[in-house]
Amino acid sequence: MRYRTLGGTGMEVSAYCLGTMMFQAVGNPDHDDCVRIIHTALDQGINFVDTADMYGQGESEEIVGRALQGRRDDVVLATKVHFTMGEGRNRGGNSRRWIIKAVEDSLRRLDTDWIDLYQVHRPDPSTDIEETLSVLSDLVHQGKIRAFGCSTFPAEEIVEAHHVSERRSLGRFRTEQPPYSILARGIEAALLPVCQRYGMGVLVWSPLAFGFLTGKYRKNQPVDLATGRPTIRPELFDPANAENAAKLDAVEQLVELAESIGCTLPQLAVAFTVAHPAVTSAIIGPRTMQQLEDLLKGAALTLDDATLDRIDEIVPPGANLFNPHAASPPRALTDTARRRRPLGERAAS
């Protein structure tokens, strides 16, 4: 396994990061099996593990905490905060009030004294970014976290956050965790260059594009909308949808490309993401041991220029054929009051 420095933190992490979203009741409910998967990943050289408080409402963190007993010092451990935990008000978001509570809960579930990378899972338009950066900086000073980052933030909000950090002498986001795959290349245009500009580590998620790059979904083959991922977002898998047809056309070409270089489609997909100079690690999120082992077999895969050129022909740089995981549209687009002057003020004279 190759190791890369995580942004400017000085921490060295594996180019594959083990994502644990599937380690919960709606993924793999067998805790013992999940622990075995984590141990196998660590034994194969992965030293970077990513989870979040909202994965199974804490279940994933508890599994990870159990798996890391006796191995904690060898692992760079990342988790996230933002999404609502339980019922009631003020049990989510990016406020000082919630983050102070959430980090203690995560530390307890993970059964650890510190978190190496604490990430803000999504932007929160109701909370001033200075509020969030201030409490995260305090947590670093208290030794509860070593560094902090963001996830699925648009480029402009990352820039704003860095400016606030500089003006207020606060710690800054050291990492960003965006969705990225051959079918979702939109972040290549602005987000990845911004991360490079600020020396941020980038750990990308969904390199298999919600399962489309696993090879399970193929052109002219029936799709069972009643099981697996199609039950979550059936509209993304309906072959009658023209956008889905375009994705499946690209998949067919990518399957052919993978076969021509002697690898599987998932191995091609993950190797593509880690070949980008801005990407530190690709998050692989296996549900089973077999899935982990299949992905690990592709860890040494090097994509040459001819292969990357062919990928560019299939899905042009910066293009998004499929990206259901992108951040919610900004309020500048969804709030009509931000796009329209009051009726009486719209005319030029």
Coordinates of C-alpha atoms in Angstrom, one line a residue:
M1 CA 0.0 0.0 0.0
R2 CA 1.3 3.5 -0.9
Y3 CA 1.1 6.2 1.7
R4 CA 0.6 9.9 1.2
T5 CA 0.7 12.9 3.5
L6 CA -2.7 14.1 4.5
G7 CA -2.7 17.7 3.5
G8 CA -0.4 19.7 5.8
T9 CA -1.1 17.6 8.9
G10 CA 2.0 15.6 8.7
M11 CA 0.0 12.4 9.1
E12 CA 0.7 9.6 6.5
V13 CA -2.3 7.8 5.3
S14 CA -2.9 4.9 2.9
A15 CA -4.1 5.6 -0.6
Y16 CA -7.1 3.5 0.1
C17 CA -9.2 4.6 3.1
L18 CA -11.6 2.1 4.6
G19 CA -15.1 3.6 4.7
T20 CA -17.5 2.0 7.2
M21 CA -20.9 3.3 6.2
M22 CA -22.0 -0.3 5.4
F23 CA -21.1 -1.5 8.9
Q24 CA -24.6 -1.1 10.4
A25 CA -28.1 -2.6 10.4
V26 CA -29.0 -1.5 6.8
G27 CA -25.6 -2.7 5.4
N28 CA -23.8 -5.5 7.2
P29 CA -25.5 -6.1 10.6
D30 CA -23.0 -8.8 11.7
H31 CA -20.7 -6.9 14.0
D32 CA -18.2 -9.8 14.3
D33 CA -17.9 -9.9 10.5
C34 CA -17.4 -6.2 10.2
V35 CA -14.6 -6.4 12.8
R36 CA -13.0 -9.1 10.7
I37 CA -13.2 -6.9 7.6
I38 CA -11.6 -4.0 9.4
H39 CA -8.8 -6.2 10.7
T40 CA -8.2 -7.6 7.2
A41 CA -7.9 -4.1 5.8
L42 CA -5.4 -3.1 8.4
D43 CA -3.4 -6.3 7.9
Q44 CA -3.2 -5.4 4.2
G45 CA -1.7 -2.0 4.9
I46 CA -4.7 0.3 5.1
N47 CA -4.1 2.6 8.0
F48 CA -6.9 5.1 7.4
V49 CA -10.5 4.4 8.6
D50 CA -13.4 6.8 8.0
T51 CA -16.8 6.7 9.7
A52 CA -19.5 9.1 10.9
D53 CA -21.8 9.5 13.8
M54 CA -24.9 9.3 11.6
Y55 CA -24.0 5.9 10.1
G56 CA -26.5 3.7 11.8
Q57 CA -27.0 6.5 14.4
G58 CA -23.7 5.6 16.0
E59 CA -23.6 1.9 15.3
S60 CA -20.7 2.1 12.8
E61 CA -18.6 4.1 15.3
E62 CA -19.2 1.5 17.9
I63 CA -18.1 -1.3 15.5
V64 CA -15.0 0.7 14.5
G65 CA -14.1 1.4 18.2
R66 CA -14.3 -2.3 19.0
A67 CA -12.2 -3.3 16.0
L68 CA -9.4 -0.8 16.9
Q69 CA -8.8 -2.0 20.4
G70 CA -5.1 -2.7 20.7
R71 CA -4.4 -1.2 17.3
R72 CA -5.5 2.4 17.8
D73 CA -2.0 3.9 17.6
D74 CA -1.5 2.4 14.2
V75 CA -4.6 3.9 12.6
V76 CA -5.5 7.4 11.4
L77 CA -9.2 7.6 12.5
A78 CA -11.7 9.9 10.9
T79 CA -15.3 10.6 11.8
K80 CA -17.9 13.3 11.0
V81 CA -20.5 15.5 12.5
H82 CA -23.5 17.4 11.2
F83 CA -26.5 15.2 10.5
T84 CA -29.3 14.9 13.0
M85 CA -28.8 12.4 15.8
G86 CA -32.1 11.4 17.5
E87 CA -35.2 13.4 18.0
G88 CA -35.6 16.9 19.2
R89 CA -34.1 20.3 18.3
N90 CA -30.4 21.2 18.3
R91 CA -29.3 17.6 17.8
G92 CA -27.4 18.3 14.5
G93 CA -25.8 21.0 12.4
N94 CA -22.5 22.8 12.8
S95 CA -23.1 25.0 15.9
R96 CA -20.7 25.1 18.9
R97 CA -23.5 23.8 21.1
W98 CA -24.0 20.6 19.0
I99 CA -20.3 19.9 18.0
I100 CA -19.2 20.0 21.7
K101 CA -21.9 17.4 22.5
A102 CA -21.3 15.3 19.3
V103 CA -17.6 15.0 19.7
E104 CA -17.9 13.6 23.2
D105 CA -20.5 11.1 22.0
S106 CA -18.2 10.0 19.1
L107 CA -15.2 9.6 21.4
R108 CA -17.3 7.4 23.7
R109 CA -18.6 5.2 20.9
L110 CA -15.2 4.9 19.3
D111 CA -13.7 4.1 22.7
T112 CA -10.8 6.4 22.2
D113 CA -9.2 9.5 23.7
W114 CA -8.8 11.4 20.4
I115 CA -10.0 11.6 16.8
D116 CA -7.3 12.2 14.2
L117 CA -9.6 13.9 11.6
Y118 CA -12.9 15.4 12.6
Q119 CA -15.0 16.4 9.6
V120 CA -18.0 18.6 9.1
H121 CA -20.2 16.4 7.1
R122 CA -22.1 19.1 5.2
P123 CA -22.3 22.9 5.2
D124 CA -24.9 24.5 7.5
P125 CA -26.3 27.8 6.2
S126 CA -27.9 28.5 9.6
T127 CA -24.5 28.6 11.4
D128 CA -21.8 31.2 10.8
I129 CA -18.6 29.5 9.6
E130 CA -16.6 31.4 12.2
E131 CA -18.7 29.7 14.9
T132 CA -17.8 26.3 13.5
L133 CA -14.1 27.0 12.9
S134 CA -13.8 28.4 16.4
V135 CA -15.2 25.3 18.2
L136 CA -13.1 23.0 16.0
S137 CA -10.0 25.0 16.8
D138 CA -10.8 24.7 20.5
L139 CA -11.1 20.9 20.2
V140 CA -7.7 20.8 18.7
H141 CA -6.2 22.8 21.6
Q142 CA -8.0 20.5 24.0
G143 CA -6.4 17.4 22.4
K144 CA -9.7 15.8 21.5
I145 CA -9.1 16.0 17.8
R146 CA -5.8 16.3 15.9
A147 CA -7.1 18.1 12.7
F148 CA -10.4 19.0 11.1
G149 CA -11.8 19.0 7.6
C150 CA -15.1 19.3 5.7
S151 CA -17.1 17.1 3.4
T152 CA -19.1 17.9 0.3
F153 CA -18.5 21.6 0.6
P154 CA -18.6 23.7 -2.6
A155 CA -15.4 25.4 -3.6
E156 CA -16.6 28.9 -2.7
E157 CA -17.4 27.9 0.8
I158 CA -14.0 26.3 1.3
V159 CA -12.4 29.6 0.1
E160 CA -14.6 31.6 2.5
A161 CA -13.6 29.3 5.4
H162 CA -9.9 29.7 4.7
H163 CA -10.3 33.5 4.6
V164 CA -12.2 33.5 8.0
S165 CA -9.5 31.2 9.5
E166 CA -6.8 33.7 8.4
R167 CA -8.6 36.8 9.6
R168 CA -9.6 35.4 13.0
S169 CA -6.4 33.4 13.6
L170 CA -8.4 30.1 13.8
G171 CA -7.4 26.6 12.7
R172 CA -8.4 25.8 9.1
F173 CA -9.9 22.9 7.2
R174 CA -7.1 20.6 6.4
T175 CA -9.1 18.2 4.2
E176 CA -12.2 17.9 2.0
Q177 CA -14.2 14.8 1.4
P178 CA -16.1 15.1 -2.0
P179 CA -17.9 12.5 -4.2
Y180 CA -15.7 11.6 -7.1
S181 CA -15.8 8.9 -9.8
I182 CA -15.4 8.4 -13.5
L183 CA -19.1 9.2 -13.9
A184 CA -18.9 12.3 -11.6
R185 CA -16.0 14.4 -12.6
G186 CA -17.4 17.9 -11.9
I187 CA -15.1 18.5 -9.0
E188 CA -12.1 18.6 -11.3
A189 CA -13.1 22.0 -12.6
A190 CA -12.9 24.1 -9.4
L191 CA -13.0 22.1 -6.2
L192 CA -9.9 20.0 -6.7
P193 CA -7.8 23.0 -7.8
V194 CA -9.0 25.0 -4.8
C195 CA -7.9 22.1 -2.5
Q196 CA -4.5 22.1 -4.2
R197 CA -4.2 25.8 -3.8
Y198 CA -4.7 25.5 0.0
G199 CA -2.7 22.4 0.4
M200 CA -5.7 20.3 1.6
G201 CA -5.8 16.6 1.7
V202 CA -8.7 15.1 -0.4
L203 CA -10.3 11.8 0.5
V204 CA -12.9 11.0 -2.2
W205 CA -16.1 9.0 -1.6
S206 CA -18.4 6.9 -3.9
P207 CA -15.7 6.0 -6.4
L208 CA -18.0 3.3 -7.6
A209 CA -20.8 5.9 -8.4
F210 CA -23.6 4.5 -6.2
G211 CA -22.9 1.0 -7.6
F212 CA -22.9 1.9 -11.3
L213 CA -19.2 1.1 -11.6
T214 CA -19.4 -2.3 -9.9
G215 CA -20.6 -4.0 -13.1
K216 CA -23.9 -5.0 -11.5
Y217 CA -26.0 -2.7 -13.7
R218 CA -25.6 -3.2 -17.4
K219 CA -27.2 -2.0 -20.6
N220 CA -30.2 -4.0 -21.8
Q221 CA -30.3 -6.0 -18.6
P222 CA -33.3 -5.9 -16.2
V223 CA -32.9 -3.9 -13.0
D224 CA -34.5 -5.1 -9.9
L225 CA -35.9 -1.9 -8.3
A226 CA -37.0 -3.8 -5.2
T227 CA -33.6 -4.7 -3.8
G228 CA -30.3 -3.0 -3.0
R229 CA -29.5 0.5 -3.9
P230 CA -32.4 1.0 -6.3
T231 CA -34.8 0.9 -3.4
I232 CA -33.2 4.1 -2.1
R233 CA -33.3 6.1 -5.3
P234 CA -35.2 4.1 -7.9
E235 CA -35.3 7.0 -10.4
L236 CA -31.5 6.7 -10.7
F237 CA -31.7 3.1 -12.0
D238 CA -34.7 3.2 -14.3
P239 CA -33.4 2.4 -17.7
A240 CA -36.2 4.3 -19.3
N241 CA -34.7 7.5 -18.1
A242 CA -32.5 9.0 -20.8
E243 CA -29.8 10.1 -18.3
N244 CA -29.6 6.6 -16.9
A245 CA -29.2 5.3 -20.5
A246 CA -26.2 7.6 -21.0
K247 CA -24.6 6.2 -17.8
L248 CA -25.2 2.7 -18.9
D249 CA -23.7 3.5 -22.3
A250 CA -20.5 4.8 -20.6
V251 CA -20.4 1.7 -18.3
E252 CA -20.4 -0.6 -21.3
Q253 CA -17.4 1.2 -22.7
L254 CA -15.6 1.2 -19.4
V255 CA -16.2 -2.5 -19.0
E256 CA -14.6 -3.1 -22.3
L257 CA -11.6 -0.9 -21.3
A258 CA -11.2 -2.7 -18.0
E259 CA -11.1 -6.1 -19.8
S260 CA -8.6 -4.8 -22.3
I261 CA -6.1 -4.0 -19.5
G262 CA -6.8 -7.1 -17.4
C263 CA -8.7 -5.7 -14.5
T264 CA -12.3 -5.5 -13.2
L265 CA -14.5 -2.4 -13.6
P266 CA -14.4 -1.6 -9.8
Q267 CA -10.6 -1.8 -9.8
L268 CA -10.4 0.5 -12.8
A269 CA -12.8 2.9 -11.1
V270 CA -10.9 3.2 -7.9
A271 CA -7.5 3.4 -9.6
F272 CA -8.8 6.4 -11.7
T273 CA -9.6 8.4 -8.6
V274 CA -6.2 7.9 -6.9
A275 CA -4.4 8.8 -10.1
H276 CA -5.5 12.5 -9.8
P277 CA -2.7 14.6 -8.2
A278 CA -5.1 16.3 -5.8
V279 CA -6.5 13.1 -4.4
T280 CA -4.9 11.8 -1.2
S281 CA -7.0 8.7 -0.6
A282 CA -10.1 6.9 -2.1
I283 CA -12.6 5.7 0.3
I284 CA -13.6 2.1 -0.4
G285 CA -16.8 1.0 1.4
P286 CA -17.1 -2.8 1.3
R287 CA -20.1 -4.5 2.8
T288 CA -18.5 -8.0 2.7
M289 CA -15.1 -9.6 2.9
Q290 CA -15.3 -10.6 -0.7
Q291 CA -15.8 -7.0 -1.8
L292 CA -12.8 -5.9 0.2
E293 CA -10.6 -8.6 -1.2
D294 CA -11.6 -7.8 -4.8
L295 CA -10.8 -4.1 -4.3
L296 CA -7.5 -4.8 -2.6
K297 CA -6.4 -6.9 -5.6
G298 CA -6.5 -3.7 -7.7
A299 CA -4.4 -1.6 -5.3
A300 CA -1.3 -2.0 -7.4
L301 CA -3.1 -1.1 -10.7
T302 CA -1.3 1.7 -12.5
L303 CA -3.4 3.4 -15.3
D304 CA -1.1 4.6 -18.1
D305 CA -1.7 7.7 -20.2
A306 CA -3.5 5.7 -23.0
T307 CA -6.0 4.3 -20.5
L308 CA -6.6 7.7 -18.9
D309 CA -7.0 9.2 -22.4
R310 CA -9.6 6.6 -23.2
I311 CA -11.5 7.4 -20.0
D312 CA -11.4 11.1 -21.0
E313 CA -13.1 10.1 -24.3
I314 CA -15.8 8.2 -22.6
V315 CA -16.5 10.8 -19.9
P316 CA -14.8 14.2 -20.6
P317 CA -12.8 15.9 -17.8
G318 CA -15.1 17.9 -15.5
A319 CA -18.3 16.2 -16.8
N320 CA -21.0 14.8 -14.6
L321 CA -22.9 11.9 -16.0
F322 CA -24.1 10.9 -12.6
N323 CA -23.8 12.5 -9.2
P324 CA -26.6 11.9 -6.8
H325 CA -24.3 12.7 -3.9
A326 CA -23.5 16.3 -4.7
A327 CA -24.1 18.9 -2.1
S328 CA -27.6 20.4 -2.0
P329 CA -28.1 23.3 -4.4
P330 CA -27.0 26.6 -2.8
R331 CA -29.7 28.9 -1.4
A332 CA -28.7 31.4 -4.1
L333 CA -30.5 29.0 -6.5
T334 CA -33.3 27.5 -4.3
D335 CA -34.5 30.7 -2.5
T336 CA -36.4 32.8 -5.1
A337 CA -36.0 35.9 -2.9
R338 CA -32.3 35.8 -3.5
R339 CA -32.8 35.7 -7.3
R340 CA -35.7 38.2 -7.6
R341 CA -35.9 41.8 -6.4
P342 CA -39.3 42.8 -4.9
L343 CA -41.9 43.3 -7.6
G344 CA -41.9 47.1 -7.4
E345 CA -38.1 47.3 -7.8
R346 CA -37.5 45.1 -10.8
A347 CA -37.8 47.7 -13.6
A348 CA -34.9 49.7 -14.7
S349 CA -36.9 53.0 -14.6

